[in-house]
mmCIF file of C-alpha atoms and ligand atoms in Angstrom:
data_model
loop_
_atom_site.group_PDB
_atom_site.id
_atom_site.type_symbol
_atom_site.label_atom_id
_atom_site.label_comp_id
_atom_site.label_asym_id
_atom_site.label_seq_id
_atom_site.Cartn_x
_atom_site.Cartn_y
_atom_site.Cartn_z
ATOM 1 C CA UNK F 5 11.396 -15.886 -2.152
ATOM 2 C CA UNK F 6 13.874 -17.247 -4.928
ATOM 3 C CA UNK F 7 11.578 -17.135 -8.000
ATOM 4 C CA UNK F 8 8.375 -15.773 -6.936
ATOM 5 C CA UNK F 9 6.654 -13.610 -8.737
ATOM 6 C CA UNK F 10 6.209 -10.126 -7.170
ATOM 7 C CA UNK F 11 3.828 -7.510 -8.222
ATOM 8 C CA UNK F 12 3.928 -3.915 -6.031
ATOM 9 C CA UNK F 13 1.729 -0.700 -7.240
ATOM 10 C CA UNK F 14 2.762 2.459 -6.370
ATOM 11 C CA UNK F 15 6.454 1.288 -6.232
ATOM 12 C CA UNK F 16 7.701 4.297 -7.208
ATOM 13 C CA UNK F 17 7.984 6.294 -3.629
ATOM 14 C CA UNK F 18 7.510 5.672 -0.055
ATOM 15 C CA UNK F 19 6.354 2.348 0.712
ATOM 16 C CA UNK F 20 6.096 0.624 -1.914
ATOM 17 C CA UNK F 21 9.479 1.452 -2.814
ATOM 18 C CA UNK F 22 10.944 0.046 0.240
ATOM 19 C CA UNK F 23 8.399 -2.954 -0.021
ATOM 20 C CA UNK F 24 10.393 -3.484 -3.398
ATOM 21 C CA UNK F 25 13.431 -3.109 -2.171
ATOM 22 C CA UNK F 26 13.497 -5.685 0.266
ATOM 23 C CA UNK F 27 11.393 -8.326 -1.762
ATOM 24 C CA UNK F 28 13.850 -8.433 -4.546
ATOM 25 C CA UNK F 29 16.760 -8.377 -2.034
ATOM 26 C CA UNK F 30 15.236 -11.720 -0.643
ATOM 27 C CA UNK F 31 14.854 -13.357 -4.065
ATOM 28 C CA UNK F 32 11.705 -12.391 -5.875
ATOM 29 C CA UNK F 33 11.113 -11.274 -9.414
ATOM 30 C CA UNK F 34 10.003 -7.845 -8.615
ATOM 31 C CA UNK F 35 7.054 -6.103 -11.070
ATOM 32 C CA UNK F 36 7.657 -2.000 -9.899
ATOM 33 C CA UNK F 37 4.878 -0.433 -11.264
ATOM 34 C CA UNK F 38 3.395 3.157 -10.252
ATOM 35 C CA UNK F 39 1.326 5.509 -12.272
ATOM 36 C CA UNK F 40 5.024 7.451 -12.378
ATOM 37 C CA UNK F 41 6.617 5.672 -14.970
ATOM 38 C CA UNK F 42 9.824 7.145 -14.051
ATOM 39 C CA UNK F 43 9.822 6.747 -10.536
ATOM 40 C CA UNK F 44 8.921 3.238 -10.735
ATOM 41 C CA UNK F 45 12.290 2.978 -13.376
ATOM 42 C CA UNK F 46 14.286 4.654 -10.482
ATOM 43 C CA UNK F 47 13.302 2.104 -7.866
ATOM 44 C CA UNK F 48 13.937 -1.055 -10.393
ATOM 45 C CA UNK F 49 17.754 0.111 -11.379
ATOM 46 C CA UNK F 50 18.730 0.932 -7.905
ATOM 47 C CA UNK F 51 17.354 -2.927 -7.634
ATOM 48 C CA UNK F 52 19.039 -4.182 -10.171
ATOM 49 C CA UNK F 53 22.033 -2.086 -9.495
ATOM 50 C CA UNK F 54 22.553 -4.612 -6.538
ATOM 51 C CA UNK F 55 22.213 -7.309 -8.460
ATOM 52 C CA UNK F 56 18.568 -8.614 -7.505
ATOM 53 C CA UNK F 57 15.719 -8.917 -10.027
ATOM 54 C CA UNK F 58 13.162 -5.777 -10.956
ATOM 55 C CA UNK F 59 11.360 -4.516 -13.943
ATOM 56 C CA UNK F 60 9.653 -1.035 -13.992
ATOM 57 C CA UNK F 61 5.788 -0.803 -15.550
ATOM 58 C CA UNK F 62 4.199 2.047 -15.920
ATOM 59 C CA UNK F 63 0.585 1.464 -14.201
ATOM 60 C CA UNK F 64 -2.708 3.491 -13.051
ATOM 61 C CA UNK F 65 -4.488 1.651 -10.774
ATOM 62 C CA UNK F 66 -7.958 2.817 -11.445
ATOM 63 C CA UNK F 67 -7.509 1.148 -15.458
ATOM 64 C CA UNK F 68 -8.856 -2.022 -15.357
ATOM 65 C CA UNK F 69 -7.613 -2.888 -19.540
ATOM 66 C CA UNK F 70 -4.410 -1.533 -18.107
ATOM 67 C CA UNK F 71 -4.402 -3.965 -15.327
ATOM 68 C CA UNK F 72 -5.461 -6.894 -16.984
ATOM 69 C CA UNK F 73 -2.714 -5.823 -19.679
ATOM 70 C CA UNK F 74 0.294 -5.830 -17.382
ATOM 71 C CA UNK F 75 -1.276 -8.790 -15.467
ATOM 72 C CA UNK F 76 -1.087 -10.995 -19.446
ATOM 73 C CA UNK F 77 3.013 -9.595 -19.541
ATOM 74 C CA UNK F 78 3.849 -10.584 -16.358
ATOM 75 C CA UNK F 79 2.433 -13.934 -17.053
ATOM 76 C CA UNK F 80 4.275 -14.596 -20.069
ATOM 77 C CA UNK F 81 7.247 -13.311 -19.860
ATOM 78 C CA UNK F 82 7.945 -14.813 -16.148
ATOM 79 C CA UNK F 83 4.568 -17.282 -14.965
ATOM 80 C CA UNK F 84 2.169 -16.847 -12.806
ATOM 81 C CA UNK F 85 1.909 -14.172 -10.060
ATOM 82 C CA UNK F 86 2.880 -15.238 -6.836
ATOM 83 C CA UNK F 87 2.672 -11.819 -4.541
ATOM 84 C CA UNK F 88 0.867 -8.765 -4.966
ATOM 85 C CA UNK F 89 1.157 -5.249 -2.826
ATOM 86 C CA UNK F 90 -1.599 -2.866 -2.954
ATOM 87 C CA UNK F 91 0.607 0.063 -1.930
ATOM 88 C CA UNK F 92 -1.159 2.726 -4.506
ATOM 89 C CA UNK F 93 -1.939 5.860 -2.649
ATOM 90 C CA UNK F 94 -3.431 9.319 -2.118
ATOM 91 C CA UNK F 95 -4.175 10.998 0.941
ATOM 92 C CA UNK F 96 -5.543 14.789 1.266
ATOM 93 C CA UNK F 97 -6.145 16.547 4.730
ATOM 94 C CA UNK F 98 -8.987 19.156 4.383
ATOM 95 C CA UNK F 99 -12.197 19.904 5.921
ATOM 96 C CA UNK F 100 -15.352 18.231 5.502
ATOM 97 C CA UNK F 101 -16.949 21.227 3.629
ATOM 98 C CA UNK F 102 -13.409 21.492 1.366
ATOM 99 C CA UNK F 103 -14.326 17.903 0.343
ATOM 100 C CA UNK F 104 -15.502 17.977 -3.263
ATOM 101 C CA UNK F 105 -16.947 15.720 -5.108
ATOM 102 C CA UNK F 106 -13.534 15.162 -7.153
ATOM 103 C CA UNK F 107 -11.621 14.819 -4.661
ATOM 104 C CA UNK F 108 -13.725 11.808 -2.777
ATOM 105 C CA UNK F 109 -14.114 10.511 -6.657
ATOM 106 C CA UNK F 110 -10.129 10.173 -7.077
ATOM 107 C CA UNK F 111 -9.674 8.996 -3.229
ATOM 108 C CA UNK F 112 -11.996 6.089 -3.286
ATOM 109 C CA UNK F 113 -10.783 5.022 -6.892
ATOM 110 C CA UNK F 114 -7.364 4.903 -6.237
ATOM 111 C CA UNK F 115 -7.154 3.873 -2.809
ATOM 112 C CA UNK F 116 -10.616 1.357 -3.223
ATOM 113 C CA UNK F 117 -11.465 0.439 -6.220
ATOM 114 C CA UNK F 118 -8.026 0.356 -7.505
ATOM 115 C CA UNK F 119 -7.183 -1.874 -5.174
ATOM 116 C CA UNK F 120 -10.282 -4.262 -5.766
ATOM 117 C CA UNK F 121 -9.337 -3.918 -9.876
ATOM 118 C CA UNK F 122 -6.033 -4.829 -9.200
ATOM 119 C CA UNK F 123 -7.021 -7.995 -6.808
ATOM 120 C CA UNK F 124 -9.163 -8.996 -9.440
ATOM 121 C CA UNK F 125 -6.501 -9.718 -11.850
ATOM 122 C CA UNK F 126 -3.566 -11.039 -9.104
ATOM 123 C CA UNK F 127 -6.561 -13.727 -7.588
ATOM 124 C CA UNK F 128 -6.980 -14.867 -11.061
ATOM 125 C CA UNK F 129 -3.924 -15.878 -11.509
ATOM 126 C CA UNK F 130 -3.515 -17.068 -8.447
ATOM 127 C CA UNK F 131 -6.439 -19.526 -8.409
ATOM 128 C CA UNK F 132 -4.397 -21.162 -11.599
ATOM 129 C CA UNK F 133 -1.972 -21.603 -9.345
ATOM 130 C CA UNK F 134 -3.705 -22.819 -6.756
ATOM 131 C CA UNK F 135 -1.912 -20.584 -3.848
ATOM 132 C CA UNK F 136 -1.179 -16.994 -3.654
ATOM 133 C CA UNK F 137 -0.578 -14.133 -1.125
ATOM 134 C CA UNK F 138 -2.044 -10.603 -1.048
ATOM 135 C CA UNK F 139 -1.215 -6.968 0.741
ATOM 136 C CA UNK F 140 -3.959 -4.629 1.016
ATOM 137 C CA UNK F 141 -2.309 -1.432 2.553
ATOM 138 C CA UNK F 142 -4.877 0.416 4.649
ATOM 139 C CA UNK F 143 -4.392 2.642 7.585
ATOM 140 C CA UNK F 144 -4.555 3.881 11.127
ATOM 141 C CA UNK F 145 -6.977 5.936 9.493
ATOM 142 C CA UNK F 146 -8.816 2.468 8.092
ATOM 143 C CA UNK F 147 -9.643 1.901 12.262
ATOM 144 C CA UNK F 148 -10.287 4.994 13.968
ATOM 145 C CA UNK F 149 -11.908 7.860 11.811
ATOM 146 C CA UNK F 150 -10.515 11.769 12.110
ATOM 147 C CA UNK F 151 -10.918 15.221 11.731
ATOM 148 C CA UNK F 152 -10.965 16.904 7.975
ATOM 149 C CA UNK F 153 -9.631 13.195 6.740
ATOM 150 C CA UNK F 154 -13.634 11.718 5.197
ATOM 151 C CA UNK F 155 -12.553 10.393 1.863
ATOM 152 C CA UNK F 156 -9.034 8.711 2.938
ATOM 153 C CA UNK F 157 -10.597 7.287 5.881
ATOM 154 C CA UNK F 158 -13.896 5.971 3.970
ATOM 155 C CA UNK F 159 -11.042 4.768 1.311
ATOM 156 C CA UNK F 160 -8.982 2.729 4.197
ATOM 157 C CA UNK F 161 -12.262 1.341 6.111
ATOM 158 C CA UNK F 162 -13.101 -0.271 2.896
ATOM 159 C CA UNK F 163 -9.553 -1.764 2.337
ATOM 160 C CA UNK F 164 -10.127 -3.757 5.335
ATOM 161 C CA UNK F 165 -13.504 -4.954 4.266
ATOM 162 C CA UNK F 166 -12.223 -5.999 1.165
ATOM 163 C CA UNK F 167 -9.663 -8.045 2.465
ATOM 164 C CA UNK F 168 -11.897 -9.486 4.828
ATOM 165 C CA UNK F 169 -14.371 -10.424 2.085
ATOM 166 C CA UNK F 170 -11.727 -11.664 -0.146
ATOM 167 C CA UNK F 171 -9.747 -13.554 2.421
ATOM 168 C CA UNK F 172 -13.245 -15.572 3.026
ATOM 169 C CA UNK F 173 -14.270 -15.885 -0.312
ATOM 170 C CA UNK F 174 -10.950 -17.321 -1.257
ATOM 171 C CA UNK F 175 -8.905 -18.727 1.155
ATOM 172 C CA UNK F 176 -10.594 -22.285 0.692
ATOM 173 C CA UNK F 177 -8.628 -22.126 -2.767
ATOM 174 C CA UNK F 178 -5.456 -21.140 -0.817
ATOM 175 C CA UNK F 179 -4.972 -17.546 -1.553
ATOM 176 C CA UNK F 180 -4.456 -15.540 1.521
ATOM 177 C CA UNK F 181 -5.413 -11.699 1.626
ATOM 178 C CA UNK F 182 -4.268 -9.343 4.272
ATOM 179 C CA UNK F 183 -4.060 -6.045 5.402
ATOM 180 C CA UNK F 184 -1.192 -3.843 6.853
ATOM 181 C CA UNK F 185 -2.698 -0.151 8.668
ATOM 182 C CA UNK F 186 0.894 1.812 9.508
ATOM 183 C CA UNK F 187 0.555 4.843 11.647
ATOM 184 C CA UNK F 188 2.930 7.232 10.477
ATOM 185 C CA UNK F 189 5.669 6.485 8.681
ATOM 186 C CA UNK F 190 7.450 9.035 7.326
ATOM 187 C CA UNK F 191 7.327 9.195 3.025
ATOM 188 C CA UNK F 192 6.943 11.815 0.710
ATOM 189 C CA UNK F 193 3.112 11.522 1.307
ATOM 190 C CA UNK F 194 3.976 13.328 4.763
ATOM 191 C CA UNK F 195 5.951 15.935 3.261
ATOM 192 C CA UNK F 196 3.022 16.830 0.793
ATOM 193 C CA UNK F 197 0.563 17.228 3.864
ATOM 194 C CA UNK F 198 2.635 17.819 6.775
ATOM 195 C CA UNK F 199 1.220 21.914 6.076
ATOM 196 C CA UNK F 200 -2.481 20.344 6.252
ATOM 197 C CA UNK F 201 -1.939 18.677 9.177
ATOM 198 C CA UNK F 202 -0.463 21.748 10.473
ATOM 199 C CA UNK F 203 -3.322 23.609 9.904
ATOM 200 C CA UNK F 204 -5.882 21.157 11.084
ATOM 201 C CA UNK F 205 -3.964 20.607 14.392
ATOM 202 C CA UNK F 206 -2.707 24.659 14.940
ATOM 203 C CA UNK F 207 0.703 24.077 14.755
ATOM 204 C CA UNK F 208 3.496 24.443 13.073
ATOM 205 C CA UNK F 209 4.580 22.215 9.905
ATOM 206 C CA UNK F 210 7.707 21.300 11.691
ATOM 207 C CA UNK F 211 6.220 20.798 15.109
ATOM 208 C CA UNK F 212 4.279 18.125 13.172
ATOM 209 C CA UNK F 213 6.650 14.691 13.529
ATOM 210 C CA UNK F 214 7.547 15.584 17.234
ATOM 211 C CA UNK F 215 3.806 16.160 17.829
ATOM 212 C CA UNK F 216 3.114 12.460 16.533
ATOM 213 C CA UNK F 217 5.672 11.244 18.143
ATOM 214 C CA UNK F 218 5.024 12.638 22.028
ATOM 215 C CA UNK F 219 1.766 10.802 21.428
ATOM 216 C CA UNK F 220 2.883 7.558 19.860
ATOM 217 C CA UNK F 221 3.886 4.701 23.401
ATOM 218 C CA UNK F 222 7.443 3.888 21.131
ATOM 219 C CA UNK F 223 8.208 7.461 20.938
ATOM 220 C CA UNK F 224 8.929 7.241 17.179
ATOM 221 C CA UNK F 225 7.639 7.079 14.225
ATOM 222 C CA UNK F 226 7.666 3.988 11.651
ATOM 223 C CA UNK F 227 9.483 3.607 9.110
ATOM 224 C CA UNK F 228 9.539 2.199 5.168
ATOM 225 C CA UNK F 229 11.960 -0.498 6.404
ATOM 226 C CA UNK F 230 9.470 -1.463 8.931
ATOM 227 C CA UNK F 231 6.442 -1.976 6.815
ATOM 228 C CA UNK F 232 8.317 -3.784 4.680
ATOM 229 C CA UNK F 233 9.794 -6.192 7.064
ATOM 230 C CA UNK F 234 6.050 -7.335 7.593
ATOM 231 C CA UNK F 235 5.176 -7.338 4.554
ATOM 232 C CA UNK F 236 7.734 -9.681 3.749
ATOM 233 C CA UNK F 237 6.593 -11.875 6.776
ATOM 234 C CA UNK F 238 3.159 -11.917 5.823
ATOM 235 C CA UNK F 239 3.587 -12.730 2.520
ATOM 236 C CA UNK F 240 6.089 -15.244 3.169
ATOM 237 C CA UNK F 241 5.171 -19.354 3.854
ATOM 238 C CA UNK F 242 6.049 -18.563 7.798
ATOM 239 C CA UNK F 243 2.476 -16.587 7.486
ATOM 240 C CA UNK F 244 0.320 -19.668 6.014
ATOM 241 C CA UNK F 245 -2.249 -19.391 9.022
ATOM 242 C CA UNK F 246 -3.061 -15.881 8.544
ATOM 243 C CA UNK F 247 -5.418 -14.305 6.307
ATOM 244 C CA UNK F 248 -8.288 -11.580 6.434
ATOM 245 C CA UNK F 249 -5.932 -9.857 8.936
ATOM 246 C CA UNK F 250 -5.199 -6.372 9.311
ATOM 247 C CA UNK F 251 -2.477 -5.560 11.372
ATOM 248 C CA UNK F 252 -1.283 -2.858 12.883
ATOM 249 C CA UNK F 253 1.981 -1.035 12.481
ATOM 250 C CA UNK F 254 1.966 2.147 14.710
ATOM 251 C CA UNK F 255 4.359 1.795 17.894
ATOM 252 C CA UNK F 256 1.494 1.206 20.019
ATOM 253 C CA UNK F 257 -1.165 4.250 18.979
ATOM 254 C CA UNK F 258 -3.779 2.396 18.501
ATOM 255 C CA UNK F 259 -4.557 -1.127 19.667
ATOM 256 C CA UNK F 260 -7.431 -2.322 18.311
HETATM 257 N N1 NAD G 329 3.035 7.201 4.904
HETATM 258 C C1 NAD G 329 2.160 6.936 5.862
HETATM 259 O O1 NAD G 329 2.220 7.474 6.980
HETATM 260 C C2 NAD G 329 1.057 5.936 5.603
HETATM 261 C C3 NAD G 329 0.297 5.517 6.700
HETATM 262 C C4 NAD G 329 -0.725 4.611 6.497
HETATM 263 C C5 NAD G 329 -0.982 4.127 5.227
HETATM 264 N N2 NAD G 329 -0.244 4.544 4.182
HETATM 265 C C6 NAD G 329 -0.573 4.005 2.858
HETATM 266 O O2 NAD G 329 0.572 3.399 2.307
HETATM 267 C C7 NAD G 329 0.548 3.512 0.882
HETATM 268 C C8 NAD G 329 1.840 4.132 0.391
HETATM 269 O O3 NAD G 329 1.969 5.440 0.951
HETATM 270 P P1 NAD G 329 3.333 6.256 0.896
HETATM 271 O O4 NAD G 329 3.435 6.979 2.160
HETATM 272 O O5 NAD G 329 4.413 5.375 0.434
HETATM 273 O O6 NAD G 329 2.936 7.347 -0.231
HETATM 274 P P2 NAD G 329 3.792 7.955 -1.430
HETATM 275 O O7 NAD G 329 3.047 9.167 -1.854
HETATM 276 O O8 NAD G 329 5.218 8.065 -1.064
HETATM 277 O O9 NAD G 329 3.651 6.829 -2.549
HETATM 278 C C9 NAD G 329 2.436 6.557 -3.191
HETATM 279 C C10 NAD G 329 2.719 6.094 -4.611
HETATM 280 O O10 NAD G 329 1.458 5.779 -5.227
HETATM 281 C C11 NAD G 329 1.533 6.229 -6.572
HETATM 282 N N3 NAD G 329 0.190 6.426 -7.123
HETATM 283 C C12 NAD G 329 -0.685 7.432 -6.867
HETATM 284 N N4 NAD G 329 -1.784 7.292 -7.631
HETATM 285 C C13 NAD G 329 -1.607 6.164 -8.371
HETATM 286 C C14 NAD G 329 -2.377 5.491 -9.348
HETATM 287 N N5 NAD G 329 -3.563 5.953 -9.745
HETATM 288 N N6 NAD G 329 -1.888 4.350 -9.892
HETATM 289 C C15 NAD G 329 -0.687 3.874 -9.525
HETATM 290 N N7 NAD G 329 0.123 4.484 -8.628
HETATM 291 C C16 NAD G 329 -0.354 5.620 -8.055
HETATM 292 C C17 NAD G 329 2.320 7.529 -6.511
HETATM 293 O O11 NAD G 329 2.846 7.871 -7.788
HETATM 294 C C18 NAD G 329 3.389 7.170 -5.492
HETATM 295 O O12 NAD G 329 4.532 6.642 -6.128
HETATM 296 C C19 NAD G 329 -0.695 4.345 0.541
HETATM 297 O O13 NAD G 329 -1.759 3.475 0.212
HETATM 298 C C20 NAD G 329 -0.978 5.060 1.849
HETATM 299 O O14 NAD G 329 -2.330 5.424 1.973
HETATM 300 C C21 NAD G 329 0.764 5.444 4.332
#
């Protein structure tokens, strides 16, 4: 990826991070940004502390001006984007009737619309081009629906649909859009709601990760590393046949 232009959101922790990480390791101009301005600066100097390419920008993915603004920098100061990784997140376990109207509000702009503002601007680009490469990062919970989980799973069905609709709408213009749905992979998302899920399943918080993992085929659970390493492959010219795909990344939970 020598030279490509790489744009992650929500760099800053978990996922993205790693997705950072190992995209700059193979090459790529790296754009960290995350609504955590200093957690996305974190991420870029351990980067550039081994000597590959990263630049931290602060960025909330439901501001379109802000968006568009970063999406004008990154074109002038390196060319046009290349890569970009939806990896923006929130997730909140609680019962339907817990639900309020905020909370589905800030789930579906974040983990939606965000995502659709933020395509917006990377397609754009990319049609100048004239190729391009997209991550969408759903779920498990974009496949199968559960318990006390209504806004993130309404958020992460509608990830896939938008890749879907984007991959079609565009691919004759050589921009492919795809979708990754990890099971559980262990980030500081799951330390924020390991309690939730706790509660929701009767357990204990730390029976949590060996519950998932007596039910998961592999035994384990994923890891950053992981989702990266397929990111990297899908993004990559060794992918050019796929698009509107969402694959799974869940040791064999689900296989559909
Ligand atoms: N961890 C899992 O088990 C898992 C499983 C399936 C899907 N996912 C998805 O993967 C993605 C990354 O999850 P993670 O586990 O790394 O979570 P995480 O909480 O570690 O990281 C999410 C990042 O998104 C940033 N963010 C939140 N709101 C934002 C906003 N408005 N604008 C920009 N950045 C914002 C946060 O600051 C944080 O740095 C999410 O979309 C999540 O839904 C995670």
């Amino acid at each position: 990826m020598n030279g490509k232009i790489a744009v992650v959101t929500g760099g800053g922790s978990g996922i993205g991070a790693g997705i950072c990480l190992e995209l700059a390791r193979i090459g790529a101009q790296v754009i960290v940004s995350d609504i955590n301005g200093e957690a996305a600066l974190e991420v870029a100097k351990e980067i550039e502390n081994n000597g590959f390419k990263a630049e931290a920008r602060t960025l909330d993915v439901t501001n379109a001006s802000d968006i568009k603004e970063l999406g004008d920098y990154i074109k002038e100061k390196y060319g046009l984007i290349d890569y970009w990784v939806n990896s923006a997140g929130i997730s909140k376990i609680i019962p339907f009737f817990e639900h309020t109207e905020e909370l589905w509000d800030n789930t579906l702009n974040i983990n939606l619309k965000g995502q659709f503002l933020c395509c917006k601007v990377a397609i754009e680009q990319m049609l100048e081009k004239g190729k391009g490469s997209i991550i969408n990062l759903s779920s498990q919970s974009g496949k199968v629906g559960t318990s006390s989980y209504q806004a993130y799973c309404s958020s992460k069905f509608g990830v896939i649909g938008l890749t879907q609709s984007l991959a079609a709408e565009f691919g004759p213009k050589g921009i492919r859009v795809n979708s990754i749905a990890p099971g559980v992979i262990y980030t500081p998302m799951w330390d924020e709601q390991k309690k939730d899920y706790a509660k929701k399943r009767n357990l204990n918080p730390d029976e949590v990760m060996d519950y998932f993992k007596a039910k998961i085929p592999l035994r384990k659970l994923g890891t950053v590393e992981d989702v990266a390493k397929l990111v990297k492959f899908l993004l990559s010219d060794d992918a050019t046949y796929i698009t509107g795909q969402t694959i799974n990344l869940n040791g064999g939970d689900i296989m559909f």
